Amino acid sequence: MALSETGTARPIGVGGDALSRWFSDHAPTLLLGLLLVLLPAATTDFVLDQIVGWTLVLGMIALSLMFLAGYGGMVSLVQMTVAGLAGYSITVLGASSLPSISLFWPWWVAAPLAILIAVAFGTLAGALSARTEGIYTIMITLALASAFFYLTLQNWSIFNGFNGFTSIPAPIFLGVNWKSALPLYYLILFCAGLSYTAVLYVSRAPFGIALQGTRDNPRRMEAIGFNVTAHRIAAYAFAAVIAAIGGILLVWLNNQISPGTAGIQATIDLLVIAVVGGLGHPIGAFIGAFIYVLLRTFALDALVAVGLDGRRFQTIIGLGFLIIVLFSPDGVIGLWRRWLARAATSRRGTSR
Amino acid sequence: MAGARRNLPKGNKPLSTVAERIAAAGAGNAIELRGVSRLFGALAALSDITLSVRPGERRAVLGSNGAGKTTLLNCVTGDFPPTAGTVRFFGEDVTTLPPHERTRRGLRRTYQISLLFQRLSVRDNVYLACRGASRGRFSLIRTRASDAIMQSVADLITLVHLEQVADRLVGELAHGQQRQLEIALALAGAPRFILFDEPAAGLSPNERGDLVAILTALPPHIGYIIIEHDMDVALRVVESVTMMHNGRIFKEGAPRAIEADPEVQQLYLGGGHG
């Protein structure tokens, strides 16, 4: 991840030829990747799916928010909805326990179509909010998220209302049942790794640098020849692809989808994940998701152990959010960078 | 050019020569303003401005604070569209075009208060300006160091003496360096005409010398309009001057004639001060 050097912008196109430098630059990422690939050998299916699997899927959806907010300065609260719409689409077009609604199309038709529908929706949401700034972007996207939530809650012919869908099978292809723990874990790991790499790569491609330009100074971007609105809408489309894939994986992992999956609570949780992790680097989305999943999984037991009501785990998450935002507005990544900077200064101090 | 034809005077006596017709449409000029006005509420920041600048011409626009100089630039670039009148850029009616479309046609500007990308490096800032003037603005493929555009970026950074800080974040630069970068952004791509809004503001005497050197060394086909309070800079780098007062054009002429004009001295130079 090379967190230490992302604060200073790296020159464009430098270091493509030196393989060794590439390896040393990306050593932490490669190490983490290797660890995740080898993880199944050392752990249980519970940890694989309920901890790491959830972290990676929520991290992907949070990554789509990080891309828009961190690089584009657009806090879009509609990313969980995009994921939810993709999840609903794959159940309606594909298979579920409800033959009266699901169309039972093969996964290779249903999955691309689900992504297409969700990306179209995400792009449309972008078109609606791209001309707004700050609080107004948040309000428009929040309104869209609420509208979708109530639609899924009240519509029974397509979304099956309050009940949603259960027993959603993951596809079987290449002779593998992707529903079983190990293949599903690797599928999720592959998609998460690909999204992470894609965001990191695009952040230094013309499209990504220009997106950061629109964040810093939209008026000047117009003056040097960029169509800022079109650029923002394209960013929403790019982010929606990641959120949509995340939404499909979420449904395959969770085996069910209901209005709560993309409800207001989930929307806010996603914002908390992205902000707690830090919007300054794509890895922040996954760090935030990891903290969130750990708290959600274990805070309940910890609370009960000290004699409190286990249902207060949301309070713990809220408190954690408050503390992080108060002490490090740029999230865990910000803490980490400041710690590195301090370590570097004290090292210089002692060597003198 | 289709727009130019549309606006030919109708009903008047026919224009005989091609030259006359071109002149009537303003197609021969780099910048052609006709009856441009800009209201802010009830306040007329610009009233009925008619102004022509030839390709390659260097023009200073002078006037006291509030004379409408910056509003004039904003109307030309499209940052604020005029409330009335037409703006032509090399003959094409650009009155209703958004700023980025005018930039793609070769119009550039700098800002009085630096409008830069604070959280990007100097190199990225210049890179964006070069990319904005070329194709591939939406490209998802990274630019390689060997690409031609990176050579243009390096040249522009060298031109404004920012090599030493090329990879620093712009937010960390000194004021003078930010002003230099402001100019580099305006020179990116293939500018045909540049609008400089007080480029010398806040510069040290040394930096002002650099600025004059850069402006006078621009290729002769690149014309510009410069707004500048520092007469030493402004009158050294232009061949013509437009004086503005209260949103109107007050006088036009050569730098020497304007400097010597008693009315101008009375109004702007504070009588015998210059």
PDB file of C-alpha atoms in Angstrom, chain A residues 88-329:
ATOM      1  CA  TYR A  88     -31.959  -7.251  -5.889  1.00  0.00           C
ATOM      2  CA  SER A  89     -31.438  -7.467  -9.649  1.00  0.00           C
ATOM      3  CA  ILE A  90     -29.429 -10.674  -9.441  1.00  0.00           C
ATOM      4  CA  THR A  91     -32.130 -12.276  -7.256  1.00  0.00           C
ATOM      5  CA  VAL A  92     -34.993 -11.144  -9.447  1.00  0.00           C
ATOM      6  CA  LEU A  93     -33.290 -12.018 -12.742  1.00  0.00           C
ATOM      7  CA  GLY A  94     -31.544 -15.095 -11.360  1.00  0.00           C
ATOM      8  CA  ALA A  95     -32.643 -17.627  -8.763  1.00  0.00           C
ATOM      9  CA  SER A  96     -34.160 -17.373  -5.293  1.00  0.00           C
ATOM     10  CA  SER A  97     -36.707 -19.225  -3.132  1.00  0.00           C
ATOM     11  CA  LEU A  98     -39.508 -17.243  -4.758  1.00  0.00           C
ATOM     12  CA  PRO A  99     -40.343 -18.702  -8.192  1.00  0.00           C
ATOM     13  CA  SER A 100     -43.294 -16.311  -8.481  1.00  0.00           C
ATOM     14  CA  ILE A 101     -40.856 -13.375  -8.810  1.00  0.00           C
ATOM     15  CA  SER A 102     -37.424 -14.686  -9.805  1.00  0.00           C
ATOM     16  CA  LEU A 103     -36.893 -15.289 -13.506  1.00  0.00           C
ATOM     17  CA  PHE A 104     -34.249 -18.005 -13.018  1.00  0.00           C
ATOM     18  CA  TRP A 105     -32.059 -16.789 -15.879  1.00  0.00           C
ATOM     19  CA  PRO A 106     -28.572 -18.323 -15.915  1.00  0.00           C
ATOM     20  CA  TRP A 107     -26.014 -16.379 -13.846  1.00  0.00           C
ATOM     21  CA  TRP A 108     -24.000 -15.300 -16.905  1.00  0.00           C
ATOM     22  CA  VAL A 109     -27.043 -13.395 -18.120  1.00  0.00           C
ATOM     23  CA  ALA A 110     -28.302 -12.253 -14.734  1.00  0.00           C
ATOM     24  CA  ALA A 111     -25.005 -11.020 -13.259  1.00  0.00           C
ATOM     25  CA  PRO A 112     -23.936  -8.735 -16.149  1.00  0.00           C
ATOM     26  CA  LEU A 113     -27.490  -7.421 -16.441  1.00  0.00           C
ATOM     27  CA  ALA A 114     -27.613  -6.741 -12.708  1.00  0.00           C
ATOM     28  CA  ILE A 115     -24.343  -4.793 -12.937  1.00  0.00           C
ATOM     29  CA  LEU A 116     -25.653  -2.906 -15.956  1.00  0.00           C
ATOM     30  CA  ILE A 117     -28.878  -1.920 -14.183  1.00  0.00           C
ATOM     31  CA  ALA A 118     -27.036  -0.813 -11.048  1.00  0.00           C
ATOM     32  CA  VAL A 119     -24.444   1.162 -13.024  1.00  0.00           C
ATOM     33  CA  ALA A 120     -27.194   2.874 -15.014  1.00  0.00           C
ATOM     34  CA  PHE A 121     -28.853   3.845 -11.740  1.00  0.00           C
ATOM     35  CA  GLY A 122     -25.550   5.001 -10.187  1.00  0.00           C
ATOM     36  CA  THR A 123     -24.769   7.101 -13.263  1.00  0.00           C
ATOM     37  CA  LEU A 124     -28.223   8.652 -13.211  1.00  0.00           C
ATOM     38  CA  ALA A 125     -27.791   9.495  -9.537  1.00  0.00           C
ATOM     39  CA  GLY A 126     -24.480  11.094 -10.514  1.00  0.00           C
ATOM     40  CA  ALA A 127     -26.142  13.114 -13.263  1.00  0.00           C
ATOM     41  CA  LEU A 128     -28.658  14.409 -10.717  1.00  0.00           C
ATOM     42  CA  SER A 129     -26.077  15.413  -8.128  1.00  0.00           C
ATOM     43  CA  ALA A 130     -22.997  16.311 -10.219  1.00  0.00           C
ATOM     44  CA  ARG A 131     -23.894  19.997 -10.450  1.00  0.00           C
ATOM     45  CA  THR A 132     -24.250  20.297  -6.680  1.00  0.00           C
ATOM     46  CA  GLU A 133     -21.538  20.662  -4.052  1.00  0.00           C
ATOM     47  CA  GLY A 134     -21.017  19.591  -0.461  1.00  0.00           C
ATOM     48  CA  ILE A 135     -24.110  19.311   1.685  1.00  0.00           C
ATOM     49  CA  TYR A 136     -26.419  19.374  -1.349  1.00  0.00           C
ATOM     50  CA  THR A 137     -24.728  16.329  -2.877  1.00  0.00           C
ATOM     51  CA  ILE A 138     -25.230  14.532   0.426  1.00  0.00           C
ATOM     52  CA  MET A 139     -28.901  15.522   0.566  1.00  0.00           C
ATOM     53  CA  ILE A 140     -29.728  14.514  -2.998  1.00  0.00           C
ATOM     54  CA  THR A 141     -28.017  11.142  -2.706  1.00  0.00           C
ATOM     55  CA  LEU A 142     -29.566  10.548   0.721  1.00  0.00           C
ATOM     56  CA  ALA A 143     -32.985  11.295  -0.756  1.00  0.00           C
ATOM     57  CA  LEU A 144     -32.363   8.736  -3.512  1.00  0.00           C
ATOM     58  CA  ALA A 145     -31.211   6.171  -0.948  1.00  0.00           C
ATOM     59  CA  SER A 146     -34.331   6.713   1.191  1.00  0.00           C
ATOM     60  CA  ALA A 147     -36.582   6.520  -1.847  1.00  0.00           C
ATOM     61  CA  PHE A 148     -35.051   3.182  -2.828  1.00  0.00           C
ATOM     62  CA  PHE A 149     -35.367   1.883   0.734  1.00  0.00           C
ATOM     63  CA  TYR A 150     -39.076   2.684   0.911  1.00  0.00           C
ATOM     64  CA  LEU A 151     -39.646   1.330  -2.589  1.00  0.00           C
ATOM     65  CA  THR A 152     -38.158  -2.041  -1.609  1.00  0.00           C
ATOM     66  CA  LEU A 153     -40.119  -1.994   1.634  1.00  0.00           C
ATOM     67  CA  GLN A 154     -43.482  -1.265   0.050  1.00  0.00           C
ATOM     68  CA  ASN A 155     -43.269  -2.974  -3.325  1.00  0.00           C
ATOM     69  CA  TRP A 156     -44.208  -6.653  -3.253  1.00  0.00           C
ATOM     70  CA  SER A 157     -44.412  -7.488  -6.959  1.00  0.00           C
ATOM     71  CA  ILE A 158     -40.678  -7.077  -7.626  1.00  0.00           C
ATOM     72  CA  PHE A 159     -38.876  -6.541  -4.316  1.00  0.00           C
ATOM     73  CA  ASN A 160     -41.116  -8.781  -2.162  1.00  0.00           C
ATOM     74  CA  GLY A 161     -41.536  -5.977   0.358  1.00  0.00           C
ATOM     75  CA  PHE A 162     -40.474  -6.400   3.954  1.00  0.00           C
ATOM     76  CA  ASN A 163     -39.481 -10.055   3.504  1.00  0.00           C
ATOM     77  CA  GLY A 164     -37.052  -9.676   0.623  1.00  0.00           C
ATOM     78  CA  PHE A 165     -35.446 -12.799  -0.752  1.00  0.00           C
ATOM     79  CA  THR A 166     -33.685 -15.783   0.787  1.00  0.00           C
ATOM     80  CA  SER A 167     -31.945 -18.926  -0.463  1.00  0.00           C
ATOM     81  CA  ILE A 168     -30.089 -17.199  -3.237  1.00  0.00           C
ATOM     82  CA  PRO A 169     -27.672 -19.648  -4.810  1.00  0.00           C
ATOM     83  CA  ALA A 170     -24.260 -18.609  -6.008  1.00  0.00           C
ATOM     84  CA  PRO A 171     -23.575 -19.890  -9.512  1.00  0.00           C
ATOM     85  CA  ILE A 172     -21.982 -23.167 -10.407  1.00  0.00           C
ATOM     86  CA  PHE A 173     -19.441 -22.813 -13.179  1.00  0.00           C
ATOM     87  CA  LEU A 174     -16.143 -24.396 -14.161  1.00  0.00           C
ATOM     88  CA  GLY A 175     -17.420 -27.339 -12.102  1.00  0.00           C
ATOM     89  CA  VAL A 176     -17.100 -25.330  -8.890  1.00  0.00           C
ATOM     90  CA  ASN A 177     -19.932 -24.570  -6.511  1.00  0.00           C
ATOM     91  CA  TRP A 178     -19.136 -20.951  -5.686  1.00  0.00           C
ATOM     92  CA  LYS A 179     -21.506 -21.061  -2.763  1.00  0.00           C
ATOM     93  CA  SER A 180     -19.183 -23.201  -0.642  1.00  0.00           C
ATOM     94  CA  ALA A 181     -16.919 -21.287   1.703  1.00  0.00           C
ATOM     95  CA  LEU A 182     -13.541 -21.648   0.045  1.00  0.00           C
ATOM     96  CA  PRO A 183     -14.435 -20.852  -3.604  1.00  0.00           C
ATOM     97  CA  LEU A 184     -16.656 -17.949  -2.491  1.00  0.00           C
ATOM     98  CA  TYR A 185     -13.791 -16.565  -0.403  1.00  0.00           C
ATOM     99  CA  TYR A 186     -11.417 -16.655  -3.367  1.00  0.00           C
ATOM    100  CA  LEU A 187     -14.033 -15.128  -5.666  1.00  0.00           C
ATOM    101  CA  ILE A 188     -14.520 -12.256  -3.215  1.00  0.00           C
ATOM    102  CA  LEU A 189     -10.780 -11.852  -2.682  1.00  0.00           C
ATOM    103  CA  PHE A 190     -10.206 -11.721  -6.443  1.00  0.00           C
ATOM    104  CA  CYS A 191     -12.912  -9.087  -7.011  1.00  0.00           C
ATOM    105  CA  ALA A 192     -11.808  -6.977  -4.032  1.00  0.00           C
ATOM    106  CA  GLY A 193      -8.148  -7.133  -5.090  1.00  0.00           C
ATOM    107  CA  LEU A 194      -9.086  -6.205  -8.642  1.00  0.00           C
ATOM    108  CA  SER A 195     -11.213  -3.221  -7.527  1.00  0.00           C
ATOM    109  CA  TYR A 196      -8.510  -2.008  -5.163  1.00  0.00           C
ATOM    110  CA  THR A 197      -5.838  -2.223  -7.867  1.00  0.00           C
ATOM    111  CA  ALA A 198      -8.140  -0.574 -10.404  1.00  0.00           C
ATOM    112  CA  VAL A 199      -8.863   2.391  -8.127  1.00  0.00           C
ATOM    113  CA  LEU A 200      -5.196   2.791  -7.255  1.00  0.00           C
ATOM    114  CA  TYR A 201      -4.211   2.626 -10.923  1.00  0.00           C
ATOM    115  CA  VAL A 202      -6.926   5.001 -12.138  1.00  0.00           C
ATOM    116  CA  SER A 203      -6.040   7.532  -9.424  1.00  0.00           C
ATOM    117  CA  ARG A 204      -2.790   8.197 -11.326  1.00  0.00           C
ATOM    118  CA  ALA A 205      -4.330   7.910 -14.819  1.00  0.00           C
ATOM    119  CA  PRO A 206      -5.521  11.062 -16.624  1.00  0.00           C
ATOM    120  CA  PHE A 207      -9.130  10.402 -15.592  1.00  0.00           C
ATOM    121  CA  GLY A 208      -8.217  10.088 -11.912  1.00  0.00           C
ATOM    122  CA  ILE A 209      -5.848  13.058 -11.780  1.00  0.00           C
ATOM    123  CA  ALA A 210      -8.496  15.165 -13.484  1.00  0.00           C
ATOM    124  CA  LEU A 211     -11.065  13.975 -10.938  1.00  0.00           C
ATOM    125  CA  GLN A 212      -8.770  15.234  -8.178  1.00  0.00           C
ATOM    126  CA  GLY A 213      -8.506  18.489 -10.109  1.00  0.00           C
ATOM    127  CA  THR A 214     -12.304  18.876 -10.048  1.00  0.00           C
ATOM    128  CA  ARG A 215     -12.164  18.258  -6.294  1.00  0.00           C
ATOM    129  CA  ASP A 216      -9.545  20.962  -5.717  1.00  0.00           C
ATOM    130  CA  ASN A 217     -10.850  23.584  -8.111  1.00  0.00           C
ATOM    131  CA  PRO A 218     -13.773  22.903 -10.448  1.00  0.00           C
ATOM    132  CA  ARG A 219     -13.738  26.443 -11.877  1.00  0.00           C
ATOM    133  CA  ARG A 220     -10.117  26.177 -12.945  1.00  0.00           C
ATOM    134  CA  MET A 221     -10.789  22.732 -14.425  1.00  0.00           C
ATOM    135  CA  GLU A 222     -13.361  24.370 -16.720  1.00  0.00           C
ATOM    136  CA  ALA A 223     -10.845  27.067 -17.569  1.00  0.00           C
ATOM    137  CA  ILE A 224      -8.205  24.549 -18.670  1.00  0.00           C
ATOM    138  CA  GLY A 225     -10.618  22.668 -20.914  1.00  0.00           C
ATOM    139  CA  PHE A 226     -12.368  20.003 -18.832  1.00  0.00           C
ATOM    140  CA  ASN A 227     -16.116  19.422 -18.767  1.00  0.00           C
ATOM    141  CA  VAL A 228     -16.433  19.130 -14.997  1.00  0.00           C
ATOM    142  CA  THR A 229     -20.021  17.846 -14.960  1.00  0.00           C
ATOM    143  CA  ALA A 230     -19.287  15.102 -17.489  1.00  0.00           C
ATOM    144  CA  HIS A 231     -16.184  14.140 -15.547  1.00  0.00           C
ATOM    145  CA  ARG A 232     -18.114  13.823 -12.306  1.00  0.00           C
ATOM    146  CA  ILE A 233     -20.852  11.728 -13.915  1.00  0.00           C
ATOM    147  CA  ALA A 234     -18.205   9.404 -15.371  1.00  0.00           C
ATOM    148  CA  ALA A 235     -16.720   9.049 -11.878  1.00  0.00           C
ATOM    149  CA  TYR A 236     -20.129   8.017 -10.551  1.00  0.00           C
ATOM    150  CA  ALA A 237     -20.337   5.397 -13.312  1.00  0.00           C
ATOM    151  CA  PHE A 238     -16.875   4.046 -12.478  1.00  0.00           C
ATOM    152  CA  ALA A 239     -17.702   3.878  -8.756  1.00  0.00           C
ATOM    153  CA  ALA A 240     -21.034   2.226  -9.514  1.00  0.00           C
ATOM    154  CA  VAL A 241     -19.299  -0.687 -11.280  1.00  0.00           C
ATOM    155  CA  ILE A 242     -17.363  -1.467  -8.090  1.00  0.00           C
ATOM    156  CA  ALA A 243     -20.411  -1.020  -5.851  1.00  0.00           C
ATOM    157  CA  ALA A 244     -22.521  -3.224  -8.141  1.00  0.00           C
ATOM    158  CA  ILE A 245     -20.039  -6.101  -8.094  1.00  0.00           C
ATOM    159  CA  GLY A 246     -19.842  -5.683  -4.322  1.00  0.00           C
ATOM    160  CA  GLY A 247     -23.643  -5.844  -4.121  1.00  0.00           C
ATOM    161  CA  ILE A 248     -23.818  -9.130  -6.025  1.00  0.00           C
ATOM    162  CA  LEU A 249     -21.099 -10.664  -3.851  1.00  0.00           C
ATOM    163  CA  LEU A 250     -22.944  -9.393  -0.778  1.00  0.00           C
ATOM    164  CA  VAL A 251     -26.043 -11.328  -1.793  1.00  0.00           C
ATOM    165  CA  TRP A 252     -24.074 -14.487  -2.572  1.00  0.00           C
ATOM    166  CA  LEU A 253     -22.247 -14.222   0.742  1.00  0.00           C
ATOM    167  CA  ASN A 254     -25.279 -13.336   2.832  1.00  0.00           C
ATOM    168  CA  ASN A 255     -27.711 -15.693   1.091  1.00  0.00           C
ATOM    169  CA  GLN A 256     -30.498 -13.152   1.509  1.00  0.00           C
ATOM    170  CA  ILE A 257     -31.455  -9.590   0.644  1.00  0.00           C
ATOM    171  CA  SER A 258     -34.129  -7.406   2.208  1.00  0.00           C
ATOM    172  CA  PRO A 259     -34.885  -3.665   2.437  1.00  0.00           C
ATOM    173  CA  GLY A 260     -32.467  -3.355   5.372  1.00  0.00           C
ATOM    174  CA  THR A 261     -29.540  -4.446   3.175  1.00  0.00           C
ATOM    175  CA  ALA A 262     -29.549  -1.032   1.510  1.00  0.00           C
ATOM    176  CA  GLY A 263     -31.547   0.825   4.148  1.00  0.00           C
ATOM    177  CA  ILE A 264     -30.758   4.142   5.785  1.00  0.00           C
ATOM    178  CA  GLN A 265     -28.855   2.378   8.566  1.00  0.00           C
ATOM    179  CA  ALA A 266     -26.673   0.522   6.047  1.00  0.00           C
ATOM    180  CA  THR A 267     -26.105   3.752   4.113  1.00  0.00           C
ATOM    181  CA  ILE A 268     -24.853   5.509   7.238  1.00  0.00           C
ATOM    182  CA  ASP A 269     -22.762   2.486   8.252  1.00  0.00           C
ATOM    183  CA  LEU A 270     -21.048   2.644   4.869  1.00  0.00           C
ATOM    184  CA  LEU A 271     -20.224   6.328   5.367  1.00  0.00           C
ATOM    185  CA  VAL A 272     -18.836   5.500   8.813  1.00  0.00           C
ATOM    186  CA  ILE A 273     -16.702   2.709   7.326  1.00  0.00           C
ATOM    187  CA  ALA A 274     -15.235   4.989   4.666  1.00  0.00           C
ATOM    188  CA  VAL A 275     -14.568   7.911   7.016  1.00  0.00           C
ATOM    189  CA  VAL A 276     -13.163   5.805   9.869  1.00  0.00           C
ATOM    190  CA  GLY A 277     -10.801   4.029   7.492  1.00  0.00           C
ATOM    191  CA  GLY A 278      -9.809   7.296   5.838  1.00  0.00           C
ATOM    192  CA  LEU A 279     -10.626   8.832   2.473  1.00  0.00           C
ATOM    193  CA  GLY A 280      -7.005   9.576   1.622  1.00  0.00           C
ATOM    194  CA  HIS A 281      -6.155   6.141   0.203  1.00  0.00           C
ATOM    195  CA  PRO A 282      -8.167   3.201  -1.219  1.00  0.00           C
ATOM    196  CA  ILE A 283      -6.936   0.891   1.546  1.00  0.00           C
ATOM    197  CA  GLY A 284      -8.866   3.045   4.032  1.00  0.00           C
ATOM    198  CA  ALA A 285     -12.160   1.555   2.823  1.00  0.00           C
ATOM    199  CA  PHE A 286     -10.965  -1.949   3.724  1.00  0.00           C
ATOM    200  CA  ILE A 287      -9.460  -0.879   7.060  1.00  0.00           C
ATOM    201  CA  GLY A 288     -12.748   0.795   7.983  1.00  0.00           C
ATOM    202  CA  ALA A 289     -14.707  -2.280   6.903  1.00  0.00           C
ATOM    203  CA  PHE A 290     -12.439  -4.541   8.966  1.00  0.00           C
ATOM    204  CA  ILE A 291     -12.927  -2.417  12.106  1.00  0.00           C
ATOM    205  CA  TYR A 292     -16.673  -2.320  11.498  1.00  0.00           C
ATOM    206  CA  VAL A 293     -16.972  -6.081  10.983  1.00  0.00           C
ATOM    207  CA  LEU A 294     -14.863  -6.818  14.069  1.00  0.00           C
ATOM    208  CA  LEU A 295     -17.010  -4.512  16.189  1.00  0.00           C
ATOM    209  CA  ARG A 296     -20.239  -5.888  14.795  1.00  0.00           C
ATOM    210  CA  THR A 297     -19.127  -9.476  15.349  1.00  0.00           C
ATOM    211  CA  PHE A 298     -17.455  -9.232  18.736  1.00  0.00           C
ATOM    212  CA  ALA A 299     -18.742  -6.062  20.441  1.00  0.00           C
ATOM    213  CA  LEU A 300     -21.946  -7.920  21.309  1.00  0.00           C
ATOM    214  CA  ASP A 301     -20.091 -10.651  23.202  1.00  0.00           C
ATOM    215  CA  ALA A 302     -17.765  -8.145  24.809  1.00  0.00           C
ATOM    216  CA  LEU A 303     -20.693  -6.049  26.027  1.00  0.00           C
ATOM    217  CA  VAL A 304     -22.478  -9.075  27.454  1.00  0.00           C
ATOM    218  CA  ALA A 305     -19.256 -10.164  29.157  1.00  0.00           C
ATOM    219  CA  VAL A 306     -19.074  -6.877  31.074  1.00  0.00           C
ATOM    220  CA  GLY A 307     -22.765  -7.089  31.956  1.00  0.00           C
ATOM    221  CA  LEU A 308     -24.232  -4.688  29.385  1.00  0.00           C
ATOM    222  CA  ASP A 309     -26.947  -5.198  26.804  1.00  0.00           C
ATOM    223  CA  GLY A 310     -25.408  -6.781  23.718  1.00  0.00           C
ATOM    224  CA  ARG A 311     -27.694  -4.783  21.450  1.00  0.00           C
ATOM    225  CA  ARG A 312     -25.715  -1.661  22.346  1.00  0.00           C
ATOM    226  CA  PHE A 313     -22.993  -2.605  19.863  1.00  0.00           C
ATOM    227  CA  GLN A 314     -24.166   0.220  17.595  1.00  0.00           C
ATOM    228  CA  THR A 315     -23.295   2.589  20.444  1.00  0.00           C
ATOM    229  CA  ILE A 316     -19.751   1.258  20.437  1.00  0.00           C
ATOM    230  CA  ILE A 317     -19.532   1.794  16.675  1.00  0.00           C
ATOM    231  CA  GLY A 318     -20.916   5.313  17.090  1.00  0.00           C
ATOM    232  CA  LEU A 319     -18.463   6.127  19.865  1.00  0.00           C
ATOM    233  CA  GLY A 320     -15.588   4.752  17.833  1.00  0.00           C
ATOM    234  CA  PHE A 321     -16.670   6.928  14.916  1.00  0.00           C
ATOM    235  CA  LEU A 322     -16.805  10.018  17.146  1.00  0.00           C
ATOM    236  CA  ILE A 323     -13.363   9.362  18.603  1.00  0.00           C
ATOM    237  CA  ILE A 324     -11.766   8.778  15.199  1.00  0.00           C
ATOM    238  CA  VAL A 325     -13.363  11.845  13.618  1.00  0.00           C
ATOM    239  CA  LEU A 326     -12.449  14.028  16.603  1.00  0.00           C
ATOM    240  CA  PHE A 327      -8.845  12.955  16.827  1.00  0.00           C
ATOM    241  CA  SER A 328      -8.085  12.101  13.220  1.00  0.00           C
ATOM    242  CA  PRO A 329     -10.409  13.642  10.636  1.00  0.00           C
TER     243      PRO A 329
END
